[in-house]
């Protein structure tokens, strides 16, 4: 499998349009050690020709332009795309808005949890993706769903599983427990290569590594994981937004409850942070945070990073 990080940033990207935090100022100024990052998405292919997108970010147009493999080829017809399918981990804006960039009557398949498909179905703007061209296929929990799109078998399967998390911000119900979140509102995806059975995990949003998730990930070859915040309170401490990581449904990187500690005993061969928020000190390659994560065996995802499995 070829895997490409299209966007390693969290919602808002890096720099975020309206953010003047120290990180955003540094990356805007081109300071050494800071790389711009687009919003959260991966692309994966078993045959190098046909691609599955994992999440469709608001930056998708720019991401396709930066990735020659995702452009129509010289032998293709007048309208063509190597992107044959899209799978969503949740209904967040940074993961679904790119679907609107895919509206030019191009066939592909759309895979997501039933509740996410319902949210898209309730919003008429997404009718621009006509269902006869873009079938919407439910990812049922724990079923390995073969990936097909535009008449092509991609040689991949997706096994979706619920992870601790939160319903999309715009669907929150202030009066319901955990804002109305149900199991499956935040999915982890295991992407399986049909020919070999090899697989990797993609979990860009996750509030906690509980015992089930730890068991699932133990010994994995490759995990792309939620690197939103380094510290639970970093957005509050920087005066950016009055929300903790937990309130946003994201685990921290650091600390006793953080992902570095949670993954330490799991023997994961390669682990890469994605969905990194602009407030996160990991975005400065010269920071102590970056050195700490690297020393714990983590890679910090970058746009354009290619991983072969
Ligand atoms: C998140 O990852 O928490 C969301 O992308 C936040 C948002 O919708 O802005
Ligand atoms: Mn997000
Ligand atoms: Zn910022």
mmCIF file of C-alpha atoms and ligand atoms in Angstrom:
data_model
loop_
_atom_site.group_PDB
_atom_site.id
_atom_site.type_symbol
_atom_site.label_atom_id
_atom_site.label_comp_id
_atom_site.label_asym_id
_atom_site.label_seq_id
_atom_site.Cartn_x
_atom_site.Cartn_y
_atom_site.Cartn_z
ATOM 1 C CA UNK A 1 0.000 0.000 0.000
ATOM 2 C CA UNK A 2 1.085 3.540 -0.719
ATOM 3 C CA UNK A 3 -0.120 6.051 1.826
ATOM 4 C CA UNK A 4 0.225 9.797 1.422
ATOM 5 C CA UNK A 5 -0.488 12.396 4.081
ATOM 6 C CA UNK A 6 -2.395 15.060 2.162
ATOM 7 C CA UNK A 7 -2.971 17.253 5.219
ATOM 8 C CA UNK A 8 -1.403 16.850 8.661
ATOM 9 C CA UNK A 9 -3.066 19.868 10.305
ATOM 10 C CA UNK A 10 -6.222 19.925 12.405
ATOM 11 C CA UNK A 11 -9.300 22.029 11.642
ATOM 12 C CA UNK A 12 -8.191 25.519 10.589
ATOM 13 C CA UNK A 13 -4.866 24.270 9.201
ATOM 14 C CA UNK A 14 -1.516 25.917 9.865
ATOM 15 C CA UNK A 15 -1.479 28.853 9.848
ATOM 16 C CA UNK A 16 -5.186 29.254 10.589
ATOM 17 C CA UNK A 17 -6.706 32.191 8.719
ATOM 18 C CA UNK A 18 -7.625 34.236 11.784
ATOM 19 C CA UNK A 19 -4.974 33.059 14.245
ATOM 20 C CA UNK A 20 -2.102 35.191 15.460
ATOM 21 C CA UNK A 21 -0.675 32.753 18.011
ATOM 22 C CA UNK A 22 3.100 32.369 18.266
ATOM 23 C CA UNK A 23 3.114 29.261 16.028
ATOM 24 C CA UNK A 24 0.902 30.830 13.352
ATOM 25 C CA UNK A 25 3.007 34.001 13.341
ATOM 26 C CA UNK A 26 6.198 31.951 13.022
ATOM 27 C CA UNK A 27 4.971 29.824 10.125
ATOM 28 C CA UNK A 28 3.604 32.879 8.333
ATOM 29 C CA UNK A 29 7.020 34.511 8.665
ATOM 30 C CA UNK A 30 8.747 31.401 7.282
ATOM 31 C CA UNK A 31 10.689 30.827 10.515
ATOM 32 C CA UNK A 32 13.017 27.798 10.468
ATOM 33 C CA UNK A 33 11.499 24.687 12.031
ATOM 34 C CA UNK A 34 7.888 25.511 11.060
ATOM 35 C CA UNK A 35 6.101 23.940 8.071
ATOM 36 C CA UNK A 36 2.672 25.038 6.824
ATOM 37 C CA UNK A 37 0.067 22.290 7.077
ATOM 38 C CA UNK A 38 -3.258 21.787 5.342
ATOM 39 C CA UNK A 39 -6.269 20.156 6.984
ATOM 40 C CA UNK A 40 -6.692 16.560 7.954
ATOM 41 C CA UNK A 41 -6.642 13.930 5.174
ATOM 42 C CA UNK A 42 -4.757 10.864 3.887
ATOM 43 C CA UNK A 43 -4.782 9.095 0.522
ATOM 44 C CA UNK A 44 -4.136 5.372 0.122
ATOM 45 C CA UNK A 45 -3.711 3.092 -2.876
ATOM 46 C CA UNK A 46 -3.060 -0.628 -3.257
ATOM 47 C CA UNK A 47 -2.223 -0.486 -6.975
ATOM 48 C CA UNK A 48 -0.666 2.985 -7.228
ATOM 49 C CA UNK A 49 -3.341 4.060 -9.717
ATOM 50 C CA UNK A 50 -6.676 4.128 -7.892
ATOM 51 C CA UNK A 51 -6.934 6.030 -4.619
ATOM 52 C CA UNK A 52 -9.105 6.079 -1.532
ATOM 53 C CA UNK A 53 -9.248 9.360 0.402
ATOM 54 C CA UNK A 54 -9.509 9.146 4.165
ATOM 55 C CA UNK A 55 -11.485 12.305 4.964
ATOM 56 C CA UNK A 56 -12.072 15.134 2.500
ATOM 57 C CA UNK A 57 -10.698 18.371 3.898
ATOM 58 C CA UNK A 58 -11.602 21.946 2.975
ATOM 59 C CA UNK A 59 -8.079 22.099 1.456
ATOM 60 C CA UNK A 60 -8.674 19.175 -0.899
ATOM 61 C CA UNK A 61 -8.313 21.206 -4.073
ATOM 62 C CA UNK A 62 -4.876 22.425 -3.011
ATOM 63 C CA UNK A 63 -3.919 18.941 -1.803
ATOM 64 C CA UNK A 64 -4.810 17.395 -5.177
ATOM 65 C CA UNK A 65 -2.825 20.105 -6.949
ATOM 66 C CA UNK A 66 0.206 19.191 -4.801
ATOM 67 C CA UNK A 67 -0.137 15.451 -5.531
ATOM 68 C CA UNK A 68 0.403 14.467 -9.196
ATOM 69 C CA UNK A 69 -0.903 10.926 -8.481
ATOM 70 C CA UNK A 70 -4.350 12.419 -7.806
ATOM 71 C CA UNK A 71 -4.651 14.307 -11.095
ATOM 72 C CA UNK A 72 -6.173 12.872 -14.314
ATOM 73 C CA UNK A 73 -3.504 11.067 -16.363
ATOM 74 C CA UNK A 74 -2.499 11.783 -19.980
ATOM 75 C CA UNK A 75 -4.341 8.663 -21.232
ATOM 76 C CA UNK A 76 -7.525 9.381 -19.283
ATOM 77 C CA UNK A 77 -10.720 10.752 -20.822
ATOM 78 C CA UNK A 78 -11.817 14.365 -20.742
ATOM 79 C CA UNK A 79 -13.187 14.046 -17.223
ATOM 80 C CA UNK A 80 -11.371 11.589 -14.951
ATOM 81 C CA UNK A 81 -9.953 11.180 -11.477
ATOM 82 C CA UNK A 82 -7.767 8.559 -9.782
ATOM 83 C CA UNK A 83 -9.832 9.202 -6.626
ATOM 84 C CA UNK A 84 -12.385 6.397 -6.636
ATOM 85 C CA UNK A 85 -13.620 6.512 -3.045
ATOM 86 C CA UNK A 86 -13.732 8.603 0.120
ATOM 87 C CA UNK A 87 -14.112 7.298 3.677
ATOM 88 C CA UNK A 88 -14.982 9.585 6.594
ATOM 89 C CA UNK A 89 -14.025 9.166 10.243
ATOM 90 C CA UNK A 90 -16.650 11.643 11.450
ATOM 91 C CA UNK A 91 -18.810 14.550 10.315
ATOM 92 C CA UNK A 92 -16.460 17.372 11.351
ATOM 93 C CA UNK A 93 -16.116 20.289 8.947
ATOM 94 C CA UNK A 94 -12.399 19.602 8.441
ATOM 95 C CA UNK A 95 -13.272 16.073 7.294
ATOM 96 C CA UNK A 96 -16.325 16.603 5.081
ATOM 97 C CA UNK A 97 -16.128 20.059 3.501
ATOM 98 C CA UNK A 98 -13.800 18.781 0.755
ATOM 99 C CA UNK A 99 -16.686 16.720 -0.611
ATOM 100 C CA UNK A 100 -17.991 19.990 -2.031
ATOM 101 C CA UNK A 101 -14.796 20.227 -4.117
ATOM 102 C CA UNK A 102 -15.676 16.862 -5.672
ATOM 103 C CA UNK A 103 -18.958 18.011 -7.207
ATOM 104 C CA UNK A 104 -18.182 18.045 -10.934
ATOM 105 C CA UNK A 105 -20.363 15.004 -11.824
ATOM 106 C CA UNK A 106 -17.514 12.575 -11.163
ATOM 107 C CA UNK A 107 -18.357 9.067 -9.912
ATOM 108 C CA UNK A 108 -16.831 7.837 -6.667
ATOM 109 C CA UNK A 109 -18.080 6.030 -3.564
ATOM 110 C CA UNK A 110 -18.595 7.617 -0.169
ATOM 111 C CA UNK A 111 -18.175 5.509 2.977
ATOM 112 C CA UNK A 112 -19.150 6.744 6.438
ATOM 113 C CA UNK A 113 -20.991 5.823 9.619
ATOM 114 C CA UNK A 114 -24.792 5.803 9.333
ATOM 115 C CA UNK A 115 -25.161 8.862 11.565
ATOM 116 C CA UNK A 116 -22.621 10.808 9.500
ATOM 117 C CA UNK A 117 -24.457 9.847 6.294
ATOM 118 C CA UNK A 118 -27.656 11.035 7.977
ATOM 119 C CA UNK A 119 -26.035 14.394 8.814
ATOM 120 C CA UNK A 120 -24.894 14.815 5.210
ATOM 121 C CA UNK A 121 -28.317 13.695 4.002
ATOM 122 C CA UNK A 122 -29.999 16.337 6.166
ATOM 123 C CA UNK A 123 -27.949 19.111 4.576
ATOM 124 C CA UNK A 124 -29.156 19.951 1.065
ATOM 125 C CA UNK A 125 -25.802 21.371 -0.034
ATOM 126 C CA UNK A 126 -24.479 17.791 -0.272
ATOM 127 C CA UNK A 127 -27.184 16.863 -2.816
ATOM 128 C CA UNK A 128 -24.672 18.391 -5.238
ATOM 129 C CA UNK A 129 -23.113 14.913 -5.045
ATOM 130 C CA UNK A 130 -25.893 13.058 -6.834
ATOM 131 C CA UNK A 131 -26.390 9.646 -5.283
ATOM 132 C CA UNK A 132 -26.534 7.878 -8.655
ATOM 133 C CA UNK A 133 -22.916 9.007 -9.235
ATOM 134 C CA UNK A 134 -21.770 9.035 -5.623
ATOM 135 C CA UNK A 135 -23.306 6.107 -3.751
ATOM 136 C CA UNK A 136 -23.275 6.514 0.029
ATOM 137 C CA UNK A 137 -22.269 3.315 1.754
ATOM 138 C CA UNK A 138 -22.600 2.767 5.478
ATOM 139 C CA UNK A 139 -19.525 1.631 7.368
ATOM 140 C CA UNK A 140 -20.938 -0.881 9.808
ATOM 141 C CA UNK A 141 -18.945 -1.339 12.969
ATOM 142 C CA UNK A 142 -16.412 -4.188 12.815
ATOM 143 C CA UNK A 143 -17.347 -5.287 9.290
ATOM 144 C CA UNK A 144 -14.509 -5.396 6.741
ATOM 145 C CA UNK A 145 -16.140 -3.514 3.846
ATOM 146 C CA UNK A 146 -14.466 -3.970 0.427
ATOM 147 C CA UNK A 147 -13.743 -0.639 -1.258
ATOM 148 C CA UNK A 148 -15.076 -0.141 -4.770
ATOM 149 C CA UNK A 149 -15.760 3.042 -6.667
ATOM 150 C CA UNK A 150 -16.508 4.150 -10.217
ATOM 151 C CA UNK A 151 -16.687 0.473 -11.191
ATOM 152 C CA UNK A 152 -13.188 -0.284 -9.836
ATOM 153 C CA UNK A 153 -12.213 -2.688 -7.068
ATOM 154 C CA UNK A 154 -9.512 -0.836 -5.158
ATOM 155 C CA UNK A 155 -8.082 -3.979 -3.550
ATOM 156 C CA UNK A 156 -8.699 -2.488 -0.110
ATOM 157 C CA UNK A 157 -11.143 -3.042 2.712
ATOM 158 C CA UNK A 158 -12.142 -0.764 5.573
ATOM 159 C CA UNK A 159 -12.904 -2.020 9.052
ATOM 160 C CA UNK A 160 -14.474 0.766 11.112
ATOM 161 C CA UNK A 161 -14.559 0.739 14.889
ATOM 162 C CA UNK A 162 -15.851 3.285 17.397
ATOM 163 C CA UNK A 163 -13.329 5.230 19.467
ATOM 164 C CA UNK A 164 -14.000 7.548 22.409
ATOM 165 C CA UNK A 165 -14.837 10.967 21.026
ATOM 166 C CA UNK A 166 -17.475 13.570 20.419
ATOM 167 C CA UNK A 167 -20.184 14.370 17.903
ATOM 168 C CA UNK A 168 -19.344 17.083 15.339
ATOM 169 C CA UNK A 169 -19.340 20.594 16.832
ATOM 170 C CA UNK A 170 -22.285 21.798 14.691
ATOM 171 C CA UNK A 171 -24.411 18.822 15.836
ATOM 172 C CA UNK A 172 -23.747 19.223 19.557
ATOM 173 C CA UNK A 173 -26.773 19.145 21.839
ATOM 174 C CA UNK A 174 -25.899 21.206 24.923
ATOM 175 C CA UNK A 175 -28.564 19.440 27.004
ATOM 176 C CA UNK A 176 -27.637 15.822 26.258
ATOM 177 C CA UNK A 177 -24.927 13.688 27.882
ATOM 178 C CA UNK A 178 -21.586 14.120 26.070
ATOM 179 C CA UNK A 179 -23.381 16.635 23.789
ATOM 180 C CA UNK A 180 -25.515 13.931 22.183
ATOM 181 C CA UNK A 181 -22.618 11.762 21.077
ATOM 182 C CA UNK A 182 -23.420 8.137 20.160
ATOM 183 C CA UNK A 183 -21.052 5.261 19.488
ATOM 184 C CA UNK A 184 -19.769 5.572 15.927
ATOM 185 C CA UNK A 185 -19.818 9.370 15.790
ATOM 186 C CA UNK A 186 -16.025 9.114 15.901
ATOM 187 C CA UNK A 187 -14.567 6.161 14.041
ATOM 188 C CA UNK A 188 -11.133 4.697 13.794
ATOM 189 C CA UNK A 189 -10.477 2.998 10.461
ATOM 190 C CA UNK A 190 -8.370 -0.065 9.796
ATOM 191 C CA UNK A 191 -7.390 -0.077 6.126
ATOM 192 C CA UNK A 192 -6.660 -3.583 4.891
ATOM 193 C CA UNK A 193 -4.851 -4.550 1.694
ATOM 194 C CA UNK A 194 -6.921 -7.390 0.225
ATOM 195 C CA UNK A 195 -4.014 -9.151 -1.497
ATOM 196 C CA UNK A 196 -1.775 -9.414 1.565
ATOM 197 C CA UNK A 197 -4.008 -8.834 4.590
ATOM 198 C CA UNK A 198 -1.583 -6.102 5.692
ATOM 199 C CA UNK A 199 -3.251 -3.210 7.440
ATOM 200 C CA UNK A 200 -2.761 0.134 9.112
ATOM 201 C CA UNK A 201 -4.887 2.302 11.388
ATOM 202 C CA UNK A 202 -6.117 5.853 10.861
ATOM 203 C CA UNK A 203 -7.465 7.589 13.982
ATOM 204 C CA UNK A 204 -7.341 11.384 13.574
ATOM 205 C CA UNK A 205 -9.841 12.053 16.363
ATOM 206 C CA UNK A 206 -9.820 10.157 19.652
ATOM 207 C CA UNK A 207 -10.532 11.259 23.211
ATOM 208 C CA UNK A 208 -8.931 8.344 25.055
ATOM 209 C CA UNK A 209 -6.967 5.159 24.496
ATOM 210 C CA UNK A 210 -9.198 2.774 26.417
ATOM 211 C CA UNK A 211 -8.526 -0.928 26.947
ATOM 212 C CA UNK A 212 -10.362 -1.944 23.744
ATOM 213 C CA UNK A 213 -8.380 0.460 21.616
ATOM 214 C CA UNK A 214 -5.101 -0.528 23.252
ATOM 215 C CA UNK A 215 -5.833 -4.215 22.536
ATOM 216 C CA UNK A 216 -6.677 -3.434 18.938
ATOM 217 C CA UNK A 217 -3.524 -1.424 18.306
ATOM 218 C CA UNK A 218 -1.051 -3.642 20.157
ATOM 219 C CA UNK A 219 1.641 -4.834 17.721
ATOM 220 C CA UNK A 220 0.254 -2.803 14.765
ATOM 221 C CA UNK A 221 2.604 -2.070 11.878
ATOM 222 C CA UNK A 222 1.474 1.511 11.401
ATOM 223 C CA UNK A 223 -0.871 3.934 13.165
ATOM 224 C CA UNK A 224 -1.743 7.506 12.195
ATOM 225 C CA UNK A 225 -3.067 9.051 15.387
ATOM 226 C CA UNK A 226 -4.715 12.168 16.856
ATOM 227 C CA UNK A 227 -1.972 14.724 17.568
ATOM 228 C CA UNK A 228 -4.327 17.687 18.049
ATOM 229 C CA UNK A 229 -3.005 19.132 21.311
ATOM 230 C CA UNK A 230 0.179 18.575 23.276
ATOM 231 C CA UNK A 231 -1.331 19.781 26.571
ATOM 232 C CA UNK A 232 -4.934 19.550 27.762
ATOM 233 C CA UNK A 233 -5.048 23.320 28.462
ATOM 234 C CA UNK A 234 -2.816 24.730 25.734
ATOM 235 C CA UNK A 235 -5.580 26.614 23.902
ATOM 236 C CA UNK A 236 -6.784 28.197 27.140
ATOM 237 C CA UNK A 237 -3.248 29.027 28.285
ATOM 238 C CA UNK A 238 -2.467 30.668 24.960
ATOM 239 C CA UNK A 239 -5.700 32.673 25.194
ATOM 240 C CA UNK A 240 -7.033 31.192 21.935
ATOM 241 C CA UNK A 241 -10.216 29.335 22.860
ATOM 242 C CA UNK A 242 -11.747 28.506 26.228
ATOM 243 C CA UNK A 243 -11.790 24.765 25.610
ATOM 244 C CA UNK A 244 -9.717 21.901 26.880
ATOM 245 C CA UNK A 245 -8.670 18.995 24.676
ATOM 246 C CA UNK A 246 -11.184 16.722 26.413
ATOM 247 C CA UNK A 247 -14.004 19.171 25.736
ATOM 248 C CA UNK A 248 -13.112 18.995 22.045
ATOM 249 C CA UNK A 249 -12.939 15.190 22.065
ATOM 250 C CA UNK A 250 -9.186 14.997 21.662
ATOM 251 C CA UNK A 251 -6.605 13.211 23.820
ATOM 252 C CA UNK A 252 -3.388 15.079 24.651
ATOM 253 C CA UNK A 253 0.009 13.993 23.436
ATOM 254 C CA UNK A 254 1.716 14.581 26.811
ATOM 255 C CA UNK A 255 0.982 13.628 30.384
ATOM 256 C CA UNK A 256 -0.145 10.555 32.263
ATOM 257 C CA UNK A 257 -3.399 10.326 30.241
ATOM 258 C CA UNK A 258 -1.727 11.270 26.969
ATOM 259 C CA UNK A 259 -1.026 9.301 23.822
ATOM 260 C CA UNK A 260 2.747 9.011 24.345
ATOM 261 C CA UNK A 261 2.091 7.233 27.635
ATOM 262 C CA UNK A 262 -0.795 5.175 26.244
ATOM 263 C CA UNK A 263 1.198 3.884 23.282
ATOM 264 C CA UNK A 264 4.400 3.198 25.240
ATOM 265 C CA UNK A 265 3.501 -0.434 26.054
ATOM 266 C CA UNK A 266 1.756 -1.200 22.728
ATOM 267 C CA UNK A 267 4.717 -2.170 20.536
ATOM 268 C CA UNK A 268 3.411 -0.278 17.478
ATOM 269 C CA UNK A 269 6.088 -0.400 14.784
ATOM 270 C CA UNK A 270 5.471 3.021 13.275
ATOM 271 C CA UNK A 271 3.320 5.742 14.837
ATOM 272 C CA UNK A 272 2.708 9.105 13.236
ATOM 273 C CA UNK A 273 0.852 12.122 14.617
ATOM 274 C CA UNK A 274 -1.684 13.770 12.301
ATOM 275 C CA UNK A 275 -4.508 16.292 12.852
ATOM 276 C CA UNK A 276 -2.051 18.610 14.645
ATOM 277 C CA UNK A 277 -3.623 21.845 15.850
ATOM 278 C CA UNK A 278 -1.917 25.186 15.257
ATOM 279 C CA UNK A 279 -1.493 25.704 19.017
ATOM 280 C CA UNK A 280 0.593 22.515 19.392
ATOM 281 C CA UNK A 281 4.305 22.968 20.218
ATOM 282 C CA UNK A 282 5.009 19.859 18.071
ATOM 283 C CA UNK A 283 4.724 22.232 15.105
ATOM 284 C CA UNK A 284 8.077 23.729 16.086
ATOM 285 C CA UNK A 285 10.781 21.232 15.143
ATOM 286 C CA UNK A 286 13.117 22.845 17.659
ATOM 287 C CA UNK A 287 10.735 22.554 20.620
ATOM 288 C CA UNK A 288 11.143 20.311 23.663
ATOM 289 C CA UNK A 289 7.752 18.831 22.750
ATOM 290 C CA UNK A 290 9.048 17.704 19.360
ATOM 291 C CA UNK A 291 12.148 16.140 20.945
ATOM 292 C CA UNK A 292 10.006 14.398 23.566
ATOM 293 C CA UNK A 293 7.677 12.862 20.982
ATOM 294 C CA UNK A 294 10.562 11.772 18.775
ATOM 295 C CA UNK A 295 12.391 10.221 21.716
ATOM 296 C CA UNK A 296 9.203 8.229 22.425
ATOM 297 C CA UNK A 297 9.318 6.844 18.872
ATOM 298 C CA UNK A 298 6.722 9.124 17.299
ATOM 299 C CA UNK A 299 6.973 10.777 13.889
ATOM 300 C CA UNK A 300 5.329 14.154 13.399
ATOM 301 C CA UNK A 301 3.205 14.021 10.243
ATOM 302 C CA UNK A 302 3.937 16.480 7.440
ATOM 303 C CA UNK A 303 1.958 17.267 4.309
ATOM 304 C CA UNK A 304 3.207 15.185 1.386
ATOM 305 C CA UNK A 305 4.798 12.539 3.628
ATOM 306 C CA UNK A 306 4.642 9.162 1.894
ATOM 307 C CA UNK A 307 4.581 5.889 3.792
ATOM 308 C CA UNK A 308 4.754 2.502 2.093
ATOM 309 C CA UNK A 309 3.441 -0.604 3.780
HETATM 310 C C1 LIG B 1 -12.221 18.894 15.823
HETATM 311 O O1 LIG B 1 -11.347 18.155 15.370
HETATM 312 O O2 LIG B 1 -12.396 18.979 17.053
HETATM 313 C C2 LIG B 1 -13.105 19.636 14.891
HETATM 314 O O3 LIG B 1 -12.542 19.641 13.610
HETATM 315 C C3 LIG B 1 -13.415 20.995 15.392
HETATM 316 C C4 LIG B 1 -14.229 21.793 14.423
HETATM 317 O O4 LIG B 1 -15.209 21.289 13.857
HETATM 318 O O5 LIG B 1 -13.890 22.959 14.200
HETATM 319 MN MN1 LIG B 2 -10.822 18.213 13.377
HETATM 320 ZN ZN1 LIG B 3 -2.492 29.753 15.713
#
